[in-house]
Coordinates of C-alpha atoms and ligand atoms in Angstrom, one line a residue:
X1 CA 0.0 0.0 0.0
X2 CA 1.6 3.1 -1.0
X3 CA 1.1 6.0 2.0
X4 CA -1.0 8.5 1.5
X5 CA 0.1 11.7 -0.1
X6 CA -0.7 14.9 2.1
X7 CA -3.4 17.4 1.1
X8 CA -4.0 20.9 1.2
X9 CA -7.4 22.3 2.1
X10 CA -9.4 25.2 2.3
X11 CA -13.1 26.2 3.2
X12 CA -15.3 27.2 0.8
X13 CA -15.6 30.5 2.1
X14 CA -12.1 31.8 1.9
X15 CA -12.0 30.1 -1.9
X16 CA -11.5 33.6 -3.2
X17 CA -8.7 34.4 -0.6
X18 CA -5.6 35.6 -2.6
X19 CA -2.7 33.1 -2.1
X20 CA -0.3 35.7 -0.8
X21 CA -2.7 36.7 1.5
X22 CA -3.9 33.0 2.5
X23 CA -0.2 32.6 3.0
X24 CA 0.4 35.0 5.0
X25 CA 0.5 34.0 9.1
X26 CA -0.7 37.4 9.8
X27 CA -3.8 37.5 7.8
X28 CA -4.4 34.4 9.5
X29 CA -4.3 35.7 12.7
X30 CA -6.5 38.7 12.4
X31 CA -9.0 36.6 10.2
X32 CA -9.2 34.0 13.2
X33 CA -12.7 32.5 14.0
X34 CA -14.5 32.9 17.3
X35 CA -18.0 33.5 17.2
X36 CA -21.2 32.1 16.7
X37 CA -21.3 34.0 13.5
X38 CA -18.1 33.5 12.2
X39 CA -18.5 29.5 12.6
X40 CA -22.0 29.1 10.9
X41 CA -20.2 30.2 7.7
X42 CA -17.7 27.3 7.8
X43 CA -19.6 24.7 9.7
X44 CA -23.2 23.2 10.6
X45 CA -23.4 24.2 14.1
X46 CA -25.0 21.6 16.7
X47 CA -26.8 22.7 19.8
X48 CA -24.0 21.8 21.8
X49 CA -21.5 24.1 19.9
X50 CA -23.9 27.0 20.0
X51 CA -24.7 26.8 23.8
X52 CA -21.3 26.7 24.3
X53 CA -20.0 29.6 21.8
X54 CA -22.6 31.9 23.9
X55 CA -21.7 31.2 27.3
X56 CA -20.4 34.2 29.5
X57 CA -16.7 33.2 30.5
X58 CA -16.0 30.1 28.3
X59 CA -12.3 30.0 27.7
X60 CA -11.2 31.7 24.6
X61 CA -11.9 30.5 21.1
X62 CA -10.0 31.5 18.0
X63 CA -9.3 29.0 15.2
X64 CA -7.4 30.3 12.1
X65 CA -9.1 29.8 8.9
X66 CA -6.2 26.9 7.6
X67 CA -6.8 25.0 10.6
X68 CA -11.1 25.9 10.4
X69 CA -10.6 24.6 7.1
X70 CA -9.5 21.0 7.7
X71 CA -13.2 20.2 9.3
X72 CA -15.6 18.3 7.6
X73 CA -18.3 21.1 7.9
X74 CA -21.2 18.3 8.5
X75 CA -19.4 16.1 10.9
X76 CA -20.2 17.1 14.5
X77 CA -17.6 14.4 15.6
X78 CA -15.0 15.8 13.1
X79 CA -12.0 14.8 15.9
X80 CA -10.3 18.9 14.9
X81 CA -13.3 20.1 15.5
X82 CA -13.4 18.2 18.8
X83 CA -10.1 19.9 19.6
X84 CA -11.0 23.2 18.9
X85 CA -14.8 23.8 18.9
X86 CA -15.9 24.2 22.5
X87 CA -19.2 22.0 23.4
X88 CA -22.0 22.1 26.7
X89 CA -19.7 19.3 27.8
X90 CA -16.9 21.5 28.2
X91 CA -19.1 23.8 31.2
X92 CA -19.7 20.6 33.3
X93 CA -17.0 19.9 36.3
X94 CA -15.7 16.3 37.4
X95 CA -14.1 15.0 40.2
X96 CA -11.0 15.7 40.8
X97 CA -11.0 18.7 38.3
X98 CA -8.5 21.5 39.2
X99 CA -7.6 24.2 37.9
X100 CA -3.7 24.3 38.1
X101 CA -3.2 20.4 38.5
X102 CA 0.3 20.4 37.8
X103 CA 0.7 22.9 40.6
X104 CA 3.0 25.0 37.9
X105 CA 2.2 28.4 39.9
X106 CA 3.5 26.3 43.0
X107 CA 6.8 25.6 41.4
X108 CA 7.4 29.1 40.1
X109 CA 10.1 31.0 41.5
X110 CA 9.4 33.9 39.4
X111 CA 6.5 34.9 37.6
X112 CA 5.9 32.2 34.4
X113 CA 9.2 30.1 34.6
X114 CA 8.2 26.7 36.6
X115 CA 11.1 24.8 38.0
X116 CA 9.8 21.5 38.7
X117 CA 13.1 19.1 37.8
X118 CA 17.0 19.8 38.9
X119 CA 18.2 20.8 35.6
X120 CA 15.4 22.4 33.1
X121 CA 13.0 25.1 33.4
X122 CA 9.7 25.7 31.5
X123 CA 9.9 29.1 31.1
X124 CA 5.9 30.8 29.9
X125 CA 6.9 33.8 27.2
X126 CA 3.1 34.7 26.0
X127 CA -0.5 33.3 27.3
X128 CA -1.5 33.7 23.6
X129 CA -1.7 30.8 20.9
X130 CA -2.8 30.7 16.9
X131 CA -5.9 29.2 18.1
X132 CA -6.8 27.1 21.6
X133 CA -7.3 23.7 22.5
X134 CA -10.2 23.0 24.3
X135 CA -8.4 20.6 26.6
X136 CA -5.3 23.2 27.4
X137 CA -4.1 22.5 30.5
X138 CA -2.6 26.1 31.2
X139 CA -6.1 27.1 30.2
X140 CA -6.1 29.0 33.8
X141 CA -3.7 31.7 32.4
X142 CA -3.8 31.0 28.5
X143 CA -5.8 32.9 26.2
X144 CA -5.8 35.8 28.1
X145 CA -4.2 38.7 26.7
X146 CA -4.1 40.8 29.7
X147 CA -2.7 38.3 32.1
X148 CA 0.4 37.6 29.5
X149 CA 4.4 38.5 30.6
X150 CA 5.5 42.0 31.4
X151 CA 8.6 43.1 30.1
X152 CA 9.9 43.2 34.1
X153 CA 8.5 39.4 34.2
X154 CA 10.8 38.6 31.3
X155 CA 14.1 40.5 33.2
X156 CA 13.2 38.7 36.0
X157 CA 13.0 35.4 34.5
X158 CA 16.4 35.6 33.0
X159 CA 18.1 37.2 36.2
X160 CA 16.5 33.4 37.8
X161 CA 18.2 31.5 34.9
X162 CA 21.5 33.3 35.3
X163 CA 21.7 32.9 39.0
X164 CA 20.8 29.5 38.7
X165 CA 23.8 27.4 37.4
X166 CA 21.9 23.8 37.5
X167 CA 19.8 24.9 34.7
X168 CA 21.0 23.7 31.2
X169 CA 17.7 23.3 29.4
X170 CA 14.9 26.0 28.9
X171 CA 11.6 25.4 27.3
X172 CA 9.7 28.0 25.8
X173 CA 6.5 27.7 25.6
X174 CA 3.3 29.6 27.3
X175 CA 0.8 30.1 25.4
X176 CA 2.7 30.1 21.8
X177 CA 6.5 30.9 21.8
X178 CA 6.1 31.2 17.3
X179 CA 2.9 33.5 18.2
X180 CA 5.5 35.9 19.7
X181 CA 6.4 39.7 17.4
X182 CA 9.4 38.0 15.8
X183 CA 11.5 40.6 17.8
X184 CA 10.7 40.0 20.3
X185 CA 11.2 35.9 20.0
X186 CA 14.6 36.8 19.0
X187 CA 15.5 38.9 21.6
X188 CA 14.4 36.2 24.0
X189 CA 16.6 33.1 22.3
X190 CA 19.7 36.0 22.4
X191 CA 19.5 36.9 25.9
X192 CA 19.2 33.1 27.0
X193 CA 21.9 32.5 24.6
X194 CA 24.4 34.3 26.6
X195 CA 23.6 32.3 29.9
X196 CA 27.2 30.6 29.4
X197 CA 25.5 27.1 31.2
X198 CA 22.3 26.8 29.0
X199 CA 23.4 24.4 26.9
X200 CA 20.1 23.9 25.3
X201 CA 17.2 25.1 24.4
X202 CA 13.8 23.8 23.4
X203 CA 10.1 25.3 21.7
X204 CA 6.6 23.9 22.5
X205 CA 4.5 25.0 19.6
X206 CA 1.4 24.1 17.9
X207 CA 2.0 27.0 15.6
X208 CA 3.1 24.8 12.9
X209 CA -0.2 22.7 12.7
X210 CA -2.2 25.9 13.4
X211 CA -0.6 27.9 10.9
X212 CA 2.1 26.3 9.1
X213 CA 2.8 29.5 7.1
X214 CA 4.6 31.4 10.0
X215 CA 7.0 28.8 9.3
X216 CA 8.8 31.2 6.7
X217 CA 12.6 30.9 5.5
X218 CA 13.1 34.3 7.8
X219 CA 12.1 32.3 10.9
X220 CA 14.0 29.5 10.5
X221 CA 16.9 31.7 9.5
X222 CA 16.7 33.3 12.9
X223 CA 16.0 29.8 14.2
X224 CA 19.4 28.4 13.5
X225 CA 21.4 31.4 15.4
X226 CA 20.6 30.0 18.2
X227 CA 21.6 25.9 18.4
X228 CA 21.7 23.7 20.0
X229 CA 17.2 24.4 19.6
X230 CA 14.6 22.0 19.7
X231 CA 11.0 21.9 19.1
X232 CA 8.1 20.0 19.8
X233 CA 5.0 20.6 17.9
X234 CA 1.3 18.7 18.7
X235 CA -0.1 17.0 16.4
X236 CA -3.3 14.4 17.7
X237 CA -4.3 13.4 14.4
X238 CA -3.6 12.3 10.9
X239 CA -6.0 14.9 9.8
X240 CA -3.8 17.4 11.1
X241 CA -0.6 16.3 8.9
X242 CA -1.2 18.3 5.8
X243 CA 0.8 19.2 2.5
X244 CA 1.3 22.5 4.4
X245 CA 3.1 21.0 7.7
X246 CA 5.2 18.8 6.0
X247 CA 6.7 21.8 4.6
X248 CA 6.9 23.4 7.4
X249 CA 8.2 20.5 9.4
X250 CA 10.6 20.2 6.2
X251 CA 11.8 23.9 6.3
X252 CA 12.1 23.5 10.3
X253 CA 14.4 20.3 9.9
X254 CA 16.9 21.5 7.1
X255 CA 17.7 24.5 9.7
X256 CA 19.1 21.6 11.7
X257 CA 16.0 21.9 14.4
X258 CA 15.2 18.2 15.7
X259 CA 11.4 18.2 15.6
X260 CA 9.4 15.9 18.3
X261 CA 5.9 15.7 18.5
X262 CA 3.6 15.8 21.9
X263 CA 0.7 14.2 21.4
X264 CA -2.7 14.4 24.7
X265 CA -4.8 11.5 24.2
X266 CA -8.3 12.2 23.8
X267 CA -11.6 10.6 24.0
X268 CA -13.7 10.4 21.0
X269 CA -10.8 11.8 18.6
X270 CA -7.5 9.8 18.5
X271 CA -8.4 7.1 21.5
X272 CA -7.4 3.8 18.8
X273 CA -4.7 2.1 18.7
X274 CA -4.5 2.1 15.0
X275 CA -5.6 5.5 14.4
X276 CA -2.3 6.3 16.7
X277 CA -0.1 3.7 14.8
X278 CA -0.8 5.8 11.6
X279 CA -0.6 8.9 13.0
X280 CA 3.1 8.4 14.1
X281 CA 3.7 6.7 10.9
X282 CA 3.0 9.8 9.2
X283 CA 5.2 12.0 11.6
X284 CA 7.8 9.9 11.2
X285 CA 7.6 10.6 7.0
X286 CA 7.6 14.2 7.6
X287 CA 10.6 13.8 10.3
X288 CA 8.8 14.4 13.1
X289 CA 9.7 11.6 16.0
X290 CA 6.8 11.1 18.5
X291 CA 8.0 12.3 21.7
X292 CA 5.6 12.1 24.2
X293 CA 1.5 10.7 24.6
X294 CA -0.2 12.4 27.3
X295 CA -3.0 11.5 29.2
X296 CA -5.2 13.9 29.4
X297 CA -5.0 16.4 32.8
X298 CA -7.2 16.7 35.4
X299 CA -8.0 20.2 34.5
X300 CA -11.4 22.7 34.4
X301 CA -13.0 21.9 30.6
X302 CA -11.5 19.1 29.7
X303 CA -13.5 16.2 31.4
X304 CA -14.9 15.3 28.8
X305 CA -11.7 14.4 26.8
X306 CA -10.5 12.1 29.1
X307 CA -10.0 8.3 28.9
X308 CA -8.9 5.5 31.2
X309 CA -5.4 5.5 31.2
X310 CA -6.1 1.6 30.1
X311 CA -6.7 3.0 26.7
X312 CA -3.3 4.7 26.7
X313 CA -1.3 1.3 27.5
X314 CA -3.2 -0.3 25.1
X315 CA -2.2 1.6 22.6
X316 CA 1.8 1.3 23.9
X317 CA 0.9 -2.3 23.4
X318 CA 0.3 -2.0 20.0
X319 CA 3.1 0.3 18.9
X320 CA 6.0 -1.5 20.6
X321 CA 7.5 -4.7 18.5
X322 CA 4.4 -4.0 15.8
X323 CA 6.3 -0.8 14.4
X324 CA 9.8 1.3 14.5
X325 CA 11.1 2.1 17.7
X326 CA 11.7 5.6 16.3
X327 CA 7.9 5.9 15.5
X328 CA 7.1 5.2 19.4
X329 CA 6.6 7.9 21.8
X330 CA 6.4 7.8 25.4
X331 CA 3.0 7.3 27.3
X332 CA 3.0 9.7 30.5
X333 CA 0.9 10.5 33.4
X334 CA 1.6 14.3 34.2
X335 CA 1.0 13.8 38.3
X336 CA -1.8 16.0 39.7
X337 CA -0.7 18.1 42.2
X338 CA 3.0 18.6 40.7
X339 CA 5.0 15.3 40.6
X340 CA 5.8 15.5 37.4
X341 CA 5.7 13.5 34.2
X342 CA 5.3 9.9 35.2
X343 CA 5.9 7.0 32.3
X344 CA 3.9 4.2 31.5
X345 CA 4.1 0.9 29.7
X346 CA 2.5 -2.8 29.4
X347 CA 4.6 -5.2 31.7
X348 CA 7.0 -6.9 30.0
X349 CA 9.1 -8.9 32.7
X350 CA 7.2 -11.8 33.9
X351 CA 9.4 -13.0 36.8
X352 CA 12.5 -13.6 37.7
X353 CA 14.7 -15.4 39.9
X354 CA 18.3 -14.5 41.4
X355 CA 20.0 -14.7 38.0
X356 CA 17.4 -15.0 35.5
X357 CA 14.8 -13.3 34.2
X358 CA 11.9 -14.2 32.5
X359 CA 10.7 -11.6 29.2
X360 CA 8.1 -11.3 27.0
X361 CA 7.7 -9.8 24.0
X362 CA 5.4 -8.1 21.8
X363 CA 4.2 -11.4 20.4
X364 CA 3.6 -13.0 23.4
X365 CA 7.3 -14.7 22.9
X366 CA 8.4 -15.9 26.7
X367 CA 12.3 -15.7 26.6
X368 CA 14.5 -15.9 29.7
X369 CA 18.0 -13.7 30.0
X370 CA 20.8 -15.4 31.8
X371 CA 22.3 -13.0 34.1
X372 CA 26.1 -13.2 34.9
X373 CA 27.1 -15.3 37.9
X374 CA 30.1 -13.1 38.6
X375 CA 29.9 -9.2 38.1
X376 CA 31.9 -7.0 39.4
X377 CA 30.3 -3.9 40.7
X378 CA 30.8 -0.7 38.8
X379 CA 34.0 1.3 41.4
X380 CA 32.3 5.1 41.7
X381 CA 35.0 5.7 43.6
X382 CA 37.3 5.0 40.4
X383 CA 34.9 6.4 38.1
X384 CA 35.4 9.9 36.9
X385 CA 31.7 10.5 36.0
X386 CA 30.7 9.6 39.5
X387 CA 33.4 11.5 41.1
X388 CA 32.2 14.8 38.9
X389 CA 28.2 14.1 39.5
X390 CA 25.6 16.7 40.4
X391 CA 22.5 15.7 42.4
X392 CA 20.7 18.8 43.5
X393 CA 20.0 18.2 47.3
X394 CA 16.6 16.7 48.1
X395 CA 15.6 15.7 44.0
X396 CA 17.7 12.7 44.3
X397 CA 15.3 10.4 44.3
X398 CA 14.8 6.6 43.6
X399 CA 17.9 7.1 42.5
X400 CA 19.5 8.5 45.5
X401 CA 18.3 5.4 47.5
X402 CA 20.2 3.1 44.9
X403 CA 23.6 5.2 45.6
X404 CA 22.9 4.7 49.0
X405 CA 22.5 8.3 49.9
X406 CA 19.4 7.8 51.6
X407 CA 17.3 4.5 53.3
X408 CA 14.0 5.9 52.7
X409 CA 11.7 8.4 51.1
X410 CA 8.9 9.2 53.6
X411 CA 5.4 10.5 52.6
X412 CA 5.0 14.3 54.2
X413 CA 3.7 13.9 58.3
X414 CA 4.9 9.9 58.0
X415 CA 7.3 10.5 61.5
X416 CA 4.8 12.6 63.1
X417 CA 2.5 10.2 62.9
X418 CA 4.5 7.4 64.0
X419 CA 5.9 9.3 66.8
X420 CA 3.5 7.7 69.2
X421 CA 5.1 8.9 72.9
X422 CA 7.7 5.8 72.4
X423 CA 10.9 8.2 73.6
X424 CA 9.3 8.7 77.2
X425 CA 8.3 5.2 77.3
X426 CA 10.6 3.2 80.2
X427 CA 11.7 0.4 77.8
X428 CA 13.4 2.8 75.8
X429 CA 15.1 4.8 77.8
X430 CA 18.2 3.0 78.0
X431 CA 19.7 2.7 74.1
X432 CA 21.7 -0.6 75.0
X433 CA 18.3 -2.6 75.3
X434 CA 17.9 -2.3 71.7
X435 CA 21.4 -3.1 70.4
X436 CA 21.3 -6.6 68.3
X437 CA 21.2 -9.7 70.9
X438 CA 23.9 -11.7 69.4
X439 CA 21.9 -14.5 68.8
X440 CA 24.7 -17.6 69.0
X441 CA 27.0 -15.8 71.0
X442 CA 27.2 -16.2 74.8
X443 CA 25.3 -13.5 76.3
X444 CA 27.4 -10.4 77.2
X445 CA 26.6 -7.6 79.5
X446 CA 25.5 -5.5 76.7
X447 CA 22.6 -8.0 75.9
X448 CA 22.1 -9.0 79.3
X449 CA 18.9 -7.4 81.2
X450 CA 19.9 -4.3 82.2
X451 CA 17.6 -4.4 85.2
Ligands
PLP501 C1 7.5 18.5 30.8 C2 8.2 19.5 31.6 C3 9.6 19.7 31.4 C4 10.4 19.0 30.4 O1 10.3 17.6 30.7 P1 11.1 16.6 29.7 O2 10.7 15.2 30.2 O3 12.5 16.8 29.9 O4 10.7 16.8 28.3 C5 10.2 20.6 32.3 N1 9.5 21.3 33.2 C6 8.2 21.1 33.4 C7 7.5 21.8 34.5 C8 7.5 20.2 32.6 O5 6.2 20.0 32.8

């Protein structure tokens, strides 16, 4: 079967649109869609859509007229309309909704730049996008154009980064980072650029599916002033991957920018395991590599869009062994209440005993691995990588139990709790009653009853 070949589109409506204009990201964004009115020209509105498109407070709409234009107009369960169109659903809460779930605002030392992990920073450059997901889990701040970054935000952002020597990676994102005055983008990757320890640094965008035609030969020009850079775009669908992106994604690529792809799965709209095999088939053709699937967050409007996270190792059961390894992202759990991105995967060891394990594979294959009988622990203390290591104090971890830094990690309260009046207690008040007996060994006075 020969793939498909990407299409271009365009509604009806904007037929008569001259190409330079149509191609132009800036008519695009003033000739975004976000009323009532505006949609019934492109689309067949349901009930559902209106109710929502005229209720006080909804989080913002805006859709450009390329992305409005990929929509089958008389498909209410067109899965980019789903993305983009808000419906009743959307008004409804659910347990465990939040608003901030990822408790970002928590982990921000300054305004917009969350430091959640030792050595990378998410750093929040505008609250505005080409047009807005329905499910955006910065929906809290996002959209709203009078809550977006000062200019004494932005110094104080980068006076954080340069006082802050642990941080080597910064991720731009916000809102859009590409929906940015070009500027002002630029002045942005030129003053992180002279941090002398950022080694590198990284762009979430969905400008390129929204509005492939910012990517220009200008931008990507600028672009490559500042490697190391790389991006992520979000695609969800196959629908998405167009004639236009792949040019983009093309342009993006020969300026030497490594594109990965963030994908949130969603109910009704990309929740099949084939549907997803053929969607990272097609990144993969225009040299996109599938980063990461997210399940969907806990956040205000997007209840609706969420699945069992079931679905979401189902679908890392049918990726792994049945196609490339480059093709296969990784499926993560972003932890309510701030623990970060948390990977997930089928089970693949079965059991094992104190030198073998027992594997299986894709195909249900049961193998077993032979592990060495002699192995001669790895020497930190001759090890020049372990001599020169960098743990931040307290974010050790699992880790940091391994290297024996720690015995335990205890939940928050955990010795309060178990602080039950023992120290006044008379059996503990001499330390030598709990020393080890010495089982074997003729009793000694240290062992012997002290009383
Ligand atoms: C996702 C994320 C990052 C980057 O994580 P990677 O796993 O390195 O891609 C950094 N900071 C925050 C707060 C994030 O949510």
């Amino acid at each position: 079967m020969t793939p498909r070949a990407f299409v271009s589109k365009r509604a009806p409506i904007y037929a008569d649109v001259p190409d330079e204009k149509w191609n132009d990201w800036r008519w695009q964004l003033s000739h975004r869609l976000n009323s009532v009115e505006d949609f019934e020209q492109v689309l067949n509105l349901t009930d559902s859509e209106r109710q929502a498109l005229s209720t006080q407070g909804l989080f913002r709409v805006d859709i450009t007229p390329y992305f409005v234009s990929l929509i089958d107009p008389d498909d209410p369960n067109d899965p980019i309309r789903l993305q983009v169109v808000p419906r009743a659903e959307e008004i409804k809460p659910f347990t465990g909704m939040m608003e901030d779930s990822l408790a970002e605002d928590r982990h921000s030392p300054v305004p917009g730049l969350v430091h959640r992990y030792p050595d990378r920073v998410l750093m929040l450059v505008t609250t505005q996008c080409a047009s807005y997901c329905r499910y955006c889990t910065r929906s809290r701040i996002v959209g709203d154009p009078s809550a977006t970054f000062s200019r004494a935000e932005f110094e104080m952002q980068i006076e954080y980064l340069k006082r802050t020597p642990q941080v080597r990676d910064v991720l731009l994102s916000g809102g859009d980072p590409l929906t940015l005055a070009p500027k002002l983008l630029e002045e942005l990757l030129s003053r992180l650029r002279e941090i002398p320890h950022i080694e590198i640094i990284r762009i979430g965008t969905r400008v390129p599916v929204f509005m492939p035609m910012r990517v220009t030969d200008e931008l990507t020009d600028m672009l490559q002033k500042y490697h190391p850079l790389w991006m992520n775009i979000h695609v969800n669908h196959p629908n998405e991957i167009t004639k236009e992106l792949a040019e983009a994604t093309d342009k993006l690529t020969r300026a030497g920018i490594p594109l990965g792809n963030q994908s949130v799965l969603l109910a009704g709209i990309n929740d099949c395991v084939h549907l997803q095999r053929q969607l990272v088939h097609e990144l993969v053709r225009i040299r996109v590599r599938p980063y990461y699937l997210y399940q969907c967050d806990l956040v205000e409007g997007a209840g609706h869009f969420r699945t069992p996270v079931s679905k979401g190792i189902e679908i890392m059961e049918g990726l792994r062994g049945h196609t490339s390894g480059y093709a296969i992202p990784t499926y993560v759990v972003d932890a309510p209440g701030g623990g970060g991105k948390i990977p997930l995967m089928p089970n693949y060891r079965i059991s094992e005993s104190d030198h073998k394990v027992v594997l299986r594979n894709y195909e249900g294959y049961i193998t077993t691995y032979e592990e060495p009988l002699t192995y001669k622990p790895h020497d930190p203390s001759t090890c020049e990588f372990c001599k020169a290591k960098r743990i931040e104090p307290g974010q050790s971890g699992v880790l940091g139990l391994l290297e024996g830094e720690d015995m335990f990690i205890k939940p928050e309260g955990f010795d309060e709790l178990h602080n039950r009046g023992g120290g006044a207690h008379r059996l503990r008040a001499d330390a030598s009653k709990w020393s080890p007996l010495g089982i074997g060994a003729p009793a000694s006075e240290e062992t012997s009853d002290p009383e």
